[in-house]
Coordinates of C-alpha atoms in Angstrom, one line a residue:
Chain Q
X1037 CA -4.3 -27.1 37.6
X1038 CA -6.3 -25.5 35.7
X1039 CA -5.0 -22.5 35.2
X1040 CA -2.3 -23.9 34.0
X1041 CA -3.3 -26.0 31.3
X1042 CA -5.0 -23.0 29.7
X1043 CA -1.9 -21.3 29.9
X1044 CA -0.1 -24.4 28.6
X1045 CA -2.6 -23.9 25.3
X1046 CA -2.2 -20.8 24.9
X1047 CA 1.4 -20.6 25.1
X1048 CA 1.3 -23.9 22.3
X1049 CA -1.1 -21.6 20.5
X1050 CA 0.9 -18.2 19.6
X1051 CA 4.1 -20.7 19.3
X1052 CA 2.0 -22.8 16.7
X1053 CA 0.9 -19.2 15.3
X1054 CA 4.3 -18.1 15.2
X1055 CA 6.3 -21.4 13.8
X1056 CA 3.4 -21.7 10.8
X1057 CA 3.6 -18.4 10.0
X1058 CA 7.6 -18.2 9.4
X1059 CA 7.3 -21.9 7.7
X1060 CA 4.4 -20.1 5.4
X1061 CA 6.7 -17.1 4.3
X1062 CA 10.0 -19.3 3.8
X1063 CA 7.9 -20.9 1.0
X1064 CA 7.6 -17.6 -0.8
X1065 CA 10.8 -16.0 0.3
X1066 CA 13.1 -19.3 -1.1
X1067 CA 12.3 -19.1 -4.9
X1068 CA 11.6 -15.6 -4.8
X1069 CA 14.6 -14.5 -3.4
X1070 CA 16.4 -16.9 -5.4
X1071 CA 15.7 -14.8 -8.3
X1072 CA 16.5 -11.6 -6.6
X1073 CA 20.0 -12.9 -6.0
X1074 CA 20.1 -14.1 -9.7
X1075 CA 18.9 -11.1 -11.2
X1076 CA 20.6 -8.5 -9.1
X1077 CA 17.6 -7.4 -7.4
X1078 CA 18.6 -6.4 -4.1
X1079 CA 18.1 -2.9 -3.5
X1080 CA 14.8 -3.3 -5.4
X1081 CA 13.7 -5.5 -2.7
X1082 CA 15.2 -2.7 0.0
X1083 CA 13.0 0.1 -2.1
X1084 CA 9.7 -1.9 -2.1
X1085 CA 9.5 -2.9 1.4
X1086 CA 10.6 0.3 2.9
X1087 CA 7.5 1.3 1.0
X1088 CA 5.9 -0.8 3.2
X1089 CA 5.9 1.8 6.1
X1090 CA 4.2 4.8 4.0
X1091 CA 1.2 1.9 3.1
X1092 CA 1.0 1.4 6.9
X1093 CA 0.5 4.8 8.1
X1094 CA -2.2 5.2 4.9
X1095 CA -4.1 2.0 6.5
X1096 CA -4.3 3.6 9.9
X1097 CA -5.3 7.0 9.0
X1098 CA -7.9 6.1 6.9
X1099 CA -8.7 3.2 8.5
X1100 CA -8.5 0.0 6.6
X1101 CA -6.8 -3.3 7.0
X1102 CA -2.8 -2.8 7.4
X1103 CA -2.4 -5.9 4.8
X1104 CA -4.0 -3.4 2.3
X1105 CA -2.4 -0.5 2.5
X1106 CA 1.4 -2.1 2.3
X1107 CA -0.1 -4.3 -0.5
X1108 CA -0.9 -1.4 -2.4
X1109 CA 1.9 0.9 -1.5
X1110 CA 4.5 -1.6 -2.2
X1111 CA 2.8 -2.4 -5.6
X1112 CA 3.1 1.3 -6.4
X1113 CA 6.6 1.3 -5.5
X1114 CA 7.1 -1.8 -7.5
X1115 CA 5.7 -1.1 -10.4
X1116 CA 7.1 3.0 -10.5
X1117 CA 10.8 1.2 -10.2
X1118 CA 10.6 -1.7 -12.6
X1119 CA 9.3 1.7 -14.9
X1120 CA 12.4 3.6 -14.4
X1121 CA 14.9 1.1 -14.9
X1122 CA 13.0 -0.2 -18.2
X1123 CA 13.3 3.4 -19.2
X1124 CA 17.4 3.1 -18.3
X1125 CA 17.3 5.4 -15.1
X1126 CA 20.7 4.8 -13.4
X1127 CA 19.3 2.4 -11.0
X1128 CA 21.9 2.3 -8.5
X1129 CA 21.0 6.0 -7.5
X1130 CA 17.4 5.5 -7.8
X1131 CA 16.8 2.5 -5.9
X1132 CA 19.0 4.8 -3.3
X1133 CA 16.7 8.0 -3.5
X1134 CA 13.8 5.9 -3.2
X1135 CA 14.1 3.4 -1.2
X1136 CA 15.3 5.8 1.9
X1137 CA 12.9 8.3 1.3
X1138 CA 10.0 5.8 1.2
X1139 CA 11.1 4.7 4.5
X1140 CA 11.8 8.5 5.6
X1141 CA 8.3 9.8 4.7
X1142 CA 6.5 6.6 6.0
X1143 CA 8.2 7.2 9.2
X1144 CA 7.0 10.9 9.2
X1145 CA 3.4 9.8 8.3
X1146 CA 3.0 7.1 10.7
X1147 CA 3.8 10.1 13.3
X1148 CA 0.9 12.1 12.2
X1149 CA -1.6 8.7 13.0
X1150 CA -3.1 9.0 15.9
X1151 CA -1.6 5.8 18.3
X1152 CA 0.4 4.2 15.6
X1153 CA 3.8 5.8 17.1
X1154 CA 3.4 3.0 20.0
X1155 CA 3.1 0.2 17.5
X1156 CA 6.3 1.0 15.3
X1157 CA 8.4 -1.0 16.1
X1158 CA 6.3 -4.3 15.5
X1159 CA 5.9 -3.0 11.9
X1160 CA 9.6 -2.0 11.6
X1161 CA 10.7 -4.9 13.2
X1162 CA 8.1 -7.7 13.1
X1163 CA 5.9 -9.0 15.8
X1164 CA 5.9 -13.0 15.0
X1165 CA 5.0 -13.6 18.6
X1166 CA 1.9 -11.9 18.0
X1167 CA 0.5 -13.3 14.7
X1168 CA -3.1 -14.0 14.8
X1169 CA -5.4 -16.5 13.2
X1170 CA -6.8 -14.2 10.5
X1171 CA -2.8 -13.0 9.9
X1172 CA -2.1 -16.3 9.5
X1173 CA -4.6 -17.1 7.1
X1174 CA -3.2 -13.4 5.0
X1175 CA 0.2 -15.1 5.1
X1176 CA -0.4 -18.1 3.8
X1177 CA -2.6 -17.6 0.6
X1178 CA 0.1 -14.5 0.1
X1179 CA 2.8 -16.8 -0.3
X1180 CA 0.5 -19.8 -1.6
X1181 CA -0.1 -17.0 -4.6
X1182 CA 3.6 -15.8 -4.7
X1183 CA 4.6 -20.1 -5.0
X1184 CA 2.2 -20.7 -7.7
X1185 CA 2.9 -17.8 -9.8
X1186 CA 6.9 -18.7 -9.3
X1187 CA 6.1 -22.4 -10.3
X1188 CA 3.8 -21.3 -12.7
X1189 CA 6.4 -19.1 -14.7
X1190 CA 9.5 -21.2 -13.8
X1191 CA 11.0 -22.2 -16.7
X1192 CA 10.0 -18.9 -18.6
X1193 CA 11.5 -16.8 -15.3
X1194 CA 14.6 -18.9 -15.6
X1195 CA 15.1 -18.1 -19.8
X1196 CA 14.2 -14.4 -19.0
X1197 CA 16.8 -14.0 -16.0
X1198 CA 19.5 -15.6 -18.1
X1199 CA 19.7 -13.7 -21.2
X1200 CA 16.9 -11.2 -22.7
X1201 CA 17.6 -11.8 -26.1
X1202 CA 17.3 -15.7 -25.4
X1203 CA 14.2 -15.5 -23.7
X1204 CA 12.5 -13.3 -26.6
X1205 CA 14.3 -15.8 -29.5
X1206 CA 12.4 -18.7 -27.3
X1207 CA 9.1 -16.9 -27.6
X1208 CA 9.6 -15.5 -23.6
X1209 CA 8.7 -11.7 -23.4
X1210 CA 11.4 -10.9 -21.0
X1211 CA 8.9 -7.6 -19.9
X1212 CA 6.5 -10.2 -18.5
X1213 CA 8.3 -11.7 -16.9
X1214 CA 9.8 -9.3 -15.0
X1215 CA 6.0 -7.7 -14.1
X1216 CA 5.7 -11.4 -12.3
X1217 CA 8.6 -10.8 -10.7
X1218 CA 7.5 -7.2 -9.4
X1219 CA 3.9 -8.3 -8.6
X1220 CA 5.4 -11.1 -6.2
X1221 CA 7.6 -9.1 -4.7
X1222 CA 4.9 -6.2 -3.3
X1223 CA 2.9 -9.4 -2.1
X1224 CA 5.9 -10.6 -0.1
X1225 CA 6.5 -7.8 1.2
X1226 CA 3.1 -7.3 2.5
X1227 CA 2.9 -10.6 3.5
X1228 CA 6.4 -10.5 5.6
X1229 CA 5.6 -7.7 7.4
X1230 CA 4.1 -9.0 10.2
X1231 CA 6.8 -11.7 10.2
X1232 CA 9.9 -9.6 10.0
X1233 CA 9.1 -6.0 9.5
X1234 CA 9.7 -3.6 6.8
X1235 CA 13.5 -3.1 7.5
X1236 CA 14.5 -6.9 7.0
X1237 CA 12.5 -8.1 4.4
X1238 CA 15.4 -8.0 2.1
X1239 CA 17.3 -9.6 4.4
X1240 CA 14.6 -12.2 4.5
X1241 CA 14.8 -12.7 0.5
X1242 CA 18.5 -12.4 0.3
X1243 CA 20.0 -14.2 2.8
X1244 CA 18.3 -17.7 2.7
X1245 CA 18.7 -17.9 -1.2
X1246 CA 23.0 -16.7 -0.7
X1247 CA 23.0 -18.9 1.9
X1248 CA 21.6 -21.8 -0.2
X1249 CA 24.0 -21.1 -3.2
X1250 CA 27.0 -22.4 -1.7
X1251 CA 25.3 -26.0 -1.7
X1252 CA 23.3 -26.0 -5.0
X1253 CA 24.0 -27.6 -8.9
X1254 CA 20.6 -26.4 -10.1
X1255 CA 18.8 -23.4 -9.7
X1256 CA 15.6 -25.8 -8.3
X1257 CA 18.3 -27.3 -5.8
X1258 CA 18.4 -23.9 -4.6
X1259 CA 15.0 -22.2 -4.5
X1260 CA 14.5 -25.5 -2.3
X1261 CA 17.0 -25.0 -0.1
X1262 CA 16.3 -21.1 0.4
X1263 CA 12.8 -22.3 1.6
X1264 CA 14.4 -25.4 4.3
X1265 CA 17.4 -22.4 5.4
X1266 CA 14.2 -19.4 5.6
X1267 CA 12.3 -21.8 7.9
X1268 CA 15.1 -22.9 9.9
X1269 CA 15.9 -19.5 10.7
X1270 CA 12.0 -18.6 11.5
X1271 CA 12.5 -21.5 13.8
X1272 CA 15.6 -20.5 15.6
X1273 CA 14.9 -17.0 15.3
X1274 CA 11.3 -17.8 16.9
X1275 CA 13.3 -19.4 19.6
X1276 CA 15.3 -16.5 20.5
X1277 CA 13.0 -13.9 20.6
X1278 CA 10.5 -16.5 22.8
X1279 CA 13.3 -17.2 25.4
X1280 CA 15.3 -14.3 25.6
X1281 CA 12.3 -11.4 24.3
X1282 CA 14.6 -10.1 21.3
X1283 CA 12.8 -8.6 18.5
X1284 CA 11.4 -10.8 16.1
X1285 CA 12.6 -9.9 12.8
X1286 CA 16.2 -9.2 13.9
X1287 CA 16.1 -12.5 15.4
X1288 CA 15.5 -14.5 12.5
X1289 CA 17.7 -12.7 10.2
X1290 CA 20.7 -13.1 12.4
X1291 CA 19.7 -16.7 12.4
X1292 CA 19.7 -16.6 8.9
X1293 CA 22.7 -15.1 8.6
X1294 CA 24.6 -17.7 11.2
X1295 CA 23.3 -20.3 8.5
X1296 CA 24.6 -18.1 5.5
X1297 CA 28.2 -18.7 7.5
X1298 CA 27.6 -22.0 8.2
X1299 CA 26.6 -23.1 4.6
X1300 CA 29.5 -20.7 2.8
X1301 CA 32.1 -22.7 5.0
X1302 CA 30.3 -25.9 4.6
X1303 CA 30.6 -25.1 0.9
X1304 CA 34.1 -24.4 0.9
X1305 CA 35.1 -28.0 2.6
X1306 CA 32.7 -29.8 0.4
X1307 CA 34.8 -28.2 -3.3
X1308 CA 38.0 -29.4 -2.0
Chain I
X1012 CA 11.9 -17.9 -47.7
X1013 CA 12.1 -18.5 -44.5
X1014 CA 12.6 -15.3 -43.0
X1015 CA 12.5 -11.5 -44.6
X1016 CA 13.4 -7.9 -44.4
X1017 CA 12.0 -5.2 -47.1
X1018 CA 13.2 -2.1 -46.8
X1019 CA 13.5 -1.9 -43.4
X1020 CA 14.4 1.3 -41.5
X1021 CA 15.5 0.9 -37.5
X1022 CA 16.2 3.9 -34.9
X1023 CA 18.3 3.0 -31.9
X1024 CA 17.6 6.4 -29.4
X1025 CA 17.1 8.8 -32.0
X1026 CA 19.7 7.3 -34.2
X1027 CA 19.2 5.6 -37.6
X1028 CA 20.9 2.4 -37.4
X1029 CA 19.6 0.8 -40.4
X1030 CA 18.4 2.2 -43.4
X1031 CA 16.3 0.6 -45.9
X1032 CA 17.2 -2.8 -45.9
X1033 CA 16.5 -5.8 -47.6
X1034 CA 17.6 -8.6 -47.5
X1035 CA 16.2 -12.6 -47.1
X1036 CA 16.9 -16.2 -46.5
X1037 CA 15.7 -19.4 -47.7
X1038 CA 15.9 -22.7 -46.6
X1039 CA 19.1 -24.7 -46.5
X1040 CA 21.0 -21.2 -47.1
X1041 CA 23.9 -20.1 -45.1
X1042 CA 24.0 -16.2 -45.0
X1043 CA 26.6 -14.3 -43.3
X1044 CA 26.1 -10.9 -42.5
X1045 CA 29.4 -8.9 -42.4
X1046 CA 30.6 -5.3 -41.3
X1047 CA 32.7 -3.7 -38.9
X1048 CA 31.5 -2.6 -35.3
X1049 CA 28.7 -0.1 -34.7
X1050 CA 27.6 -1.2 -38.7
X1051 CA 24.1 -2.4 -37.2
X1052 CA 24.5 -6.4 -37.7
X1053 CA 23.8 -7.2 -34.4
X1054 CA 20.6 -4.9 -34.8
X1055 CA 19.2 -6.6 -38.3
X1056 CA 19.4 -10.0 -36.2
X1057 CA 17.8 -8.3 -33.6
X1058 CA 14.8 -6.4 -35.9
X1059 CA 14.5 -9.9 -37.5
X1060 CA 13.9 -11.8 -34.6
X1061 CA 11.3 -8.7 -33.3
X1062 CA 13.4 -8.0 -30.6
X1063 CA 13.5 -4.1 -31.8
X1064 CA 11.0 -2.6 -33.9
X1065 CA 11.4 -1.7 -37.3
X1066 CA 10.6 2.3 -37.7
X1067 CA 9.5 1.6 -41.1
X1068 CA 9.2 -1.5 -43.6
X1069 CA 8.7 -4.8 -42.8
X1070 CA 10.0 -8.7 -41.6
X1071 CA 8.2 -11.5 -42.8
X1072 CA 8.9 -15.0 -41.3
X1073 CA 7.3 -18.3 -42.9
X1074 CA 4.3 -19.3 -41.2
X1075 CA 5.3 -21.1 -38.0
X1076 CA 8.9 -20.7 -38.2
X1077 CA 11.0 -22.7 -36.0
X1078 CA 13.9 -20.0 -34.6
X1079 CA 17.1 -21.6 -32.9
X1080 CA 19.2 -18.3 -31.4
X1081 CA 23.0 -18.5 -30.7
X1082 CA 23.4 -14.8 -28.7
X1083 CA 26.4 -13.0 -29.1
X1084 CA 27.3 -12.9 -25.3
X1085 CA 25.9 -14.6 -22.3
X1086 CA 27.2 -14.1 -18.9
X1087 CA 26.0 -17.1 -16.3
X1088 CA 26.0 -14.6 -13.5
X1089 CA 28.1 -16.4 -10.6
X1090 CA 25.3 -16.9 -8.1
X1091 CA 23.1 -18.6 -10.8
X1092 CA 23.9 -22.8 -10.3
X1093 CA 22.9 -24.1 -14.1
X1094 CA 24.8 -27.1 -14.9
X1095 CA 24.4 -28.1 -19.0
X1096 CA 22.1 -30.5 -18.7
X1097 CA 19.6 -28.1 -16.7
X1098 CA 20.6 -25.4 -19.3
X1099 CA 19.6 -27.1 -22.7
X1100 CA 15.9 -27.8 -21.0
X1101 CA 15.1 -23.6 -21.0
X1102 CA 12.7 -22.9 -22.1
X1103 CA 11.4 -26.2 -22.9
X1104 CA 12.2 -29.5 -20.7
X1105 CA 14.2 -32.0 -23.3
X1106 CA 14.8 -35.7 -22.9
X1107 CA 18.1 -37.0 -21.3
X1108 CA 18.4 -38.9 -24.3
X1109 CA 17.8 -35.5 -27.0
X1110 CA 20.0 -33.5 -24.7
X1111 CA 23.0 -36.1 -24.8
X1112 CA 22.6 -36.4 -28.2
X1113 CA 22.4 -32.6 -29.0
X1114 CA 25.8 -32.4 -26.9
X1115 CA 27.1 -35.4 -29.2
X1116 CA 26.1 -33.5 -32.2
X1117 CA 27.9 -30.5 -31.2
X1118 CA 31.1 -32.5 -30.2
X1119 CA 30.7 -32.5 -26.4
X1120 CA 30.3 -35.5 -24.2
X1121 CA 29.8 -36.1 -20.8
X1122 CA 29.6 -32.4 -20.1
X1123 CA 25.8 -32.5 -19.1
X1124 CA 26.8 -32.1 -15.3
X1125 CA 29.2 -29.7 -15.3
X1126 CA 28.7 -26.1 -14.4
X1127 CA 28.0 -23.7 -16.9
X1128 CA 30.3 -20.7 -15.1
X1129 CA 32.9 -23.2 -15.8
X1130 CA 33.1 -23.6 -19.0
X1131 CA 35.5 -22.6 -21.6
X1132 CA 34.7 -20.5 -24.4
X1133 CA 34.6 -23.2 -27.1
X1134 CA 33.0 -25.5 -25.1
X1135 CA 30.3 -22.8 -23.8
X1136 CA 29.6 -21.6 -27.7
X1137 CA 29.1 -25.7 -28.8
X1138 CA 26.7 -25.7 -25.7
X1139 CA 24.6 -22.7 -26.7
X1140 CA 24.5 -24.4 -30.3
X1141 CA 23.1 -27.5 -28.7
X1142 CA 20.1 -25.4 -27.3
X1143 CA 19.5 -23.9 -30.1
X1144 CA 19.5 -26.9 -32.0
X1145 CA 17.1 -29.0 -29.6
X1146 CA 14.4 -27.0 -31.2
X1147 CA 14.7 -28.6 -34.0
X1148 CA 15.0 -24.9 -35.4
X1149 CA 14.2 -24.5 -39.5
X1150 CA 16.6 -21.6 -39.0
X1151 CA 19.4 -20.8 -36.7
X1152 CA 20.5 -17.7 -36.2
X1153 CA 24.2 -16.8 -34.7
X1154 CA 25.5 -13.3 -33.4
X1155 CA 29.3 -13.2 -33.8
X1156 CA 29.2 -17.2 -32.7
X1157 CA 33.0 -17.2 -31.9
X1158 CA 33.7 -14.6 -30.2
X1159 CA 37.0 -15.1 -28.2
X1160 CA 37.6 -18.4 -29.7
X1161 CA 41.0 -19.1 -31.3
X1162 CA 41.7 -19.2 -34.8
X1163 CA 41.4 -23.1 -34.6
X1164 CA 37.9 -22.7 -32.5
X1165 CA 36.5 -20.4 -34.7
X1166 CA 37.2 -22.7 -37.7
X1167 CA 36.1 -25.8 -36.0
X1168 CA 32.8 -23.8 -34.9
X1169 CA 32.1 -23.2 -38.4
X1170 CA 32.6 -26.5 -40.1
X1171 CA 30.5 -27.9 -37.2
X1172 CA 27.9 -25.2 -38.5
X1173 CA 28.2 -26.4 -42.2
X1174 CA 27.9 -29.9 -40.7
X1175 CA 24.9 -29.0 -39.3
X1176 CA 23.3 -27.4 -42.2
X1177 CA 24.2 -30.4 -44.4
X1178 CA 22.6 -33.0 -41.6
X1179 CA 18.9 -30.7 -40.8
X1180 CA 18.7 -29.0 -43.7
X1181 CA 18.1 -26.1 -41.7
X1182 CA 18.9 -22.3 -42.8
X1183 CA 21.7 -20.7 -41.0
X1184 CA 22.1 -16.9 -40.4
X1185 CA 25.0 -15.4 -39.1
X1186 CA 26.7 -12.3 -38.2
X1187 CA 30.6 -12.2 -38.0
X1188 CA 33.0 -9.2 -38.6
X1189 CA 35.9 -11.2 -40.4
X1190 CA 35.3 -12.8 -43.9
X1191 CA 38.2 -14.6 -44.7
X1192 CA 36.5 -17.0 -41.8
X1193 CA 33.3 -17.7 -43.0
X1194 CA 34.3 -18.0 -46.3
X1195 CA 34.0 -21.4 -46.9
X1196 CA 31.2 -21.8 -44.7
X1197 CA 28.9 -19.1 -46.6
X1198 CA 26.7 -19.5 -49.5
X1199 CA 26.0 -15.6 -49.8
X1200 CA 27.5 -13.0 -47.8
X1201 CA 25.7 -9.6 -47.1
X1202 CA 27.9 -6.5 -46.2
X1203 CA 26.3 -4.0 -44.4
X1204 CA 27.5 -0.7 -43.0
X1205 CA 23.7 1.1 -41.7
X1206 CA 22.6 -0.1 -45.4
X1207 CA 23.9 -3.0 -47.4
X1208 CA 26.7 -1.8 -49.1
X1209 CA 27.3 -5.0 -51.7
X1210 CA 25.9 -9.1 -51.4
X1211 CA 26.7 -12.5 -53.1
X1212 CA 29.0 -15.1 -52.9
X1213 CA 31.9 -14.9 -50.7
X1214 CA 34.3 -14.4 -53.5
X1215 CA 32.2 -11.7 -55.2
X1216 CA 32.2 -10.0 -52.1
X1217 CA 35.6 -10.0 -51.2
X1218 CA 36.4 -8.7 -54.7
X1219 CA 33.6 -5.5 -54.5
X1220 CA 35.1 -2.3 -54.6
X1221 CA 32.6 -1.5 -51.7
X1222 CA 33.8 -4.4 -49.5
X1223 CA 37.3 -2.7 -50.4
X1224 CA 36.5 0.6 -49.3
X1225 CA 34.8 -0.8 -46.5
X1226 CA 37.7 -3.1 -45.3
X1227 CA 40.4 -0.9 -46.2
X1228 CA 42.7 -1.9 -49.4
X1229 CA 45.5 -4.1 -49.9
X1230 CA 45.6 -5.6 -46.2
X1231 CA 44.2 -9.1 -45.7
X1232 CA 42.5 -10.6 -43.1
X1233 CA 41.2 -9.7 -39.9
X1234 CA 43.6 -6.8 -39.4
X1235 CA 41.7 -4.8 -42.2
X1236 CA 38.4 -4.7 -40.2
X1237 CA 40.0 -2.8 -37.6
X1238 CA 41.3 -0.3 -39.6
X1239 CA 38.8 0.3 -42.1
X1240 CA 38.6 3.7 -43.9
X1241 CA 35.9 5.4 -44.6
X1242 CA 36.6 6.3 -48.0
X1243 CA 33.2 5.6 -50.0
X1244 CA 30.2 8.1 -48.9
X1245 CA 27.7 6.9 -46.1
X1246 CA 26.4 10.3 -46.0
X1247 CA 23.3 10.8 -43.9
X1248 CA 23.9 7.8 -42.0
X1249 CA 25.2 9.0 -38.9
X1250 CA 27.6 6.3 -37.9
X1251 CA 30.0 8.6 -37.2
X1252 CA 29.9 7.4 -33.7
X1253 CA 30.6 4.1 -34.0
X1254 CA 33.5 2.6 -31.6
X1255 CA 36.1 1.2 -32.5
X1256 CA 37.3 -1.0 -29.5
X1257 CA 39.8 -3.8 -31.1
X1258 CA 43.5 -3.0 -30.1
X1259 CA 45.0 -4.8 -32.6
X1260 CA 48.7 -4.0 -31.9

């Protein structure tokens, strides 16, 4: 009996673990992925978290906290894009370049690390099942930061992603507020990867905030509904990985891409 | 004045757009700006507002200015849900009751909850005017404000703008490419080809040799925009590169 109530604990531990930290991301991924749908961000978001992967094999080889080393890798990456395409790179092709070959080189680097070759797939693909307390704690003031700077900026974000010109007319510096942007998204992505790995945090900011556009009048209507559609697939992508050991990230992003159907049919019934 | 260029001098990549302008605006005044394509209008409304820097001379505004902007263009990207109502509060969160009345002003009702992507031209340009306007601006400042409007729209825009004027008080600066429209809704007209080629009153203007040589001779109206010779000197200006995109068949 008693075995079995520890096991019982446990087992509403890691879930608990699990559900919190996909509910804790949604709240970051929702509005911010909003904006990369509004402002044509996509590939940007592609090139900053396969950056993610290089920042992991710096953190094991020299050591220091995983969370750190994506953080700062993806910031790099960040900020060296939203550089070129102020400077008018053709950003199509660069985003391409980049974004592979930071996955490519990460990839080759986390080879080299001693150990880390055994892990790759949890960073690649997420490992939600395996979320800890202090991960947790790294995912929730991530995206508590990432919500407050959004809310923060809203209305200035908004001006800036309609028209440059407006915003600057208005008093908005449209350069500012496309550094908030870029400083959210490296601490998403650092923040997701535990959650859904470096190859579908796009997804992650993408899908939720297309799937929510179907169904929205207002751009708040649909931040809001990218958060509710981001945790429902955590939930149900939770669910399957639990019951039927998928991978994690995959998981939820198919989820989230059954709701993306769901809502663009939905949507469709609802204007006729 | 509210708002003032002297001598001001702007590059656009390595390329001197405007050359020594000045030019100003004071309160009440309506001031078109006029030229053909590639001239650098769109760019003096830009160096005045500080969007672009100046390469030499300066703007002045008057202390505290309050700026309503009409841009030229703006695309509601499809996958951006902004009905009117949640439009007119960016940057700054109006009243239901200013924002109805802006839309009144501007000669739109009950449009507050439809979708901006689904607007038509007219009503879109009346909309943007409404922002601007919310601001209670001291100056408004339009780039080509009817574009794609018909000849009816585009006259109706601009009596609405005189309107406007006569009601706030407030200066009006425009840019627009064909004269014989903003005629009667101009106190002073400014016609600029990378420098200011000739200013005054609408009339004067229209009877300059330089507006002439600018506009081509003999034709009237719009048509002579688009096939404007260059038969005064610009030299040293380089607007040789200017595009001339109008099919005008």
């Amino acid at each position: 009996m008693r075995g079995i109530t520890t096991d019982m604990t446990m087992l509403d531990d890691f879930l608990t673990r699990a559900a919190l930290a996909g509910v804790g991301l949604s709240l970051a991924t929702g509005p911010l992925g909003s904006f990369v749908v509004w402002r044509k961000m996509a590939y940007f978001g592609d090139a900053t978290s396969h950056a993610a992967i290089l920042g992991v094999a710096l953190a094991l080889a020299f050591d220091l906290p995983v969370g750190l080393g994506t953080l700062a890798v993806a910031l790099l990456m960040a900020f060296t894009v939203a550089t070129l395409a102020a400077r008018g790179w053709a950003m199509d092709t660069t985003l391409g370049v980049l974004a592979h070959s930071a996955l490519a080189i990460g990839l080759v680097a986390v080879s080299f690390v001693h150990g880390a070759r055994t892990d790759l797939s949890s960073y690649l693909f997420g490992d939600i099942l395996a979320v800890t307390r202090s991960d947790l704690g790294f995912i929730w003031c991530g995206s508590a930061l990432v919500l407050a700077l959004l809310i923060w900026r809203w209305q200035q974000l908004l001006t800036a992603t309609l028209n440059a010109d407006l915003a600057f007319a208005s008093g908005v510096n449209p350069d500012h507020e496309r550094l908030i942007l870029t400083l959210a998204l490296a601490v998403v992505v650092a923040v997701a990867l535990k959650v859904v790995g470096a190859l579908l945090i796009a997804a992650m900011l993408i899908i939720p905030a297309a799937a929510a556009r179907a169904l929205s009048r207002t751009p708040e209507a649909m931040a809001a509904l990218a958060v509710l559609f981001g945790v429902g697939a955590s939930l149900v992508g939770l669910g399957l990985s639990l019951w039927q050991d998928t991978p994690a990230g995959p998981s939820i992003v198919a989820a989230a891409a059954g709701i993306f159907a769901l809502s663009a049919v939905f949507g469709r019934v609802l204007r006729h | 004045m509210l708002i003032e260029a002297r001598d001001i001098s702007v590059d656009l990549q390595g390329v001197e757009v405007l050359s020594h302008v000045t030019m100003g605006l004071t309160e009440g005044e309506i001031v078109t700006i006029l030229g053909p394509n590639g001239s650098g209008k769109s760019t003096l409304l830009r160096a005045l507002l500080g969007i672009v820097p100046v390469k030499s001379g300066t703007v002045a505004r008057a202390p505290g200015l309050q700026l309503g902007y009409v841009p030229q263009r703006l695309a509601v990207d499809a996958s951006l849900p902004m009905t009117v109502r949640r439009f007119l509060s960016l940057p700054k969160r109006v009243t239901d009751a200013d924002s109805a009345a802006a839309l009144v002003r501007v000669g739109l009702d009950d449009i507050g909850g439809r979708q901006m992507a689904g607007l038509s031209g007219g009503q879109f340009q009346r909309v943007l005017l409404a922002r601007a306007l919310l601001s209670r601006p001291q100056l408004l400042v339009l780039d080509e404000p009817t574009q794609g409007l018909d000849q009816p729209g585009e006259a109706a825009f601009y009596r609405l703008i005189a309107e406007v004027r006569r009601d706030t008080g407030a200066g009006v600066l425009m840019v627009s490419h064909d004269l014989h429209v903003v005629m009667a809704a101009s106190d002073r007209v400014i016609c600029l080809n990378h420098h200011i080629c000739c200013e005054g009153t609408p009339r004067v203007v229209s009877n300059a040799p330089e507006y002439r040589a600018l506009f081509g001779l003999g034709t009237q109206g719009a048509l002579a925009l688009y096939q404007h010779h260059h038969d005064h000197s610009h030299e040293g200006h380089g607007h040789e590169g200017h595009h001339h995109g109008h099919d005008h068949a």
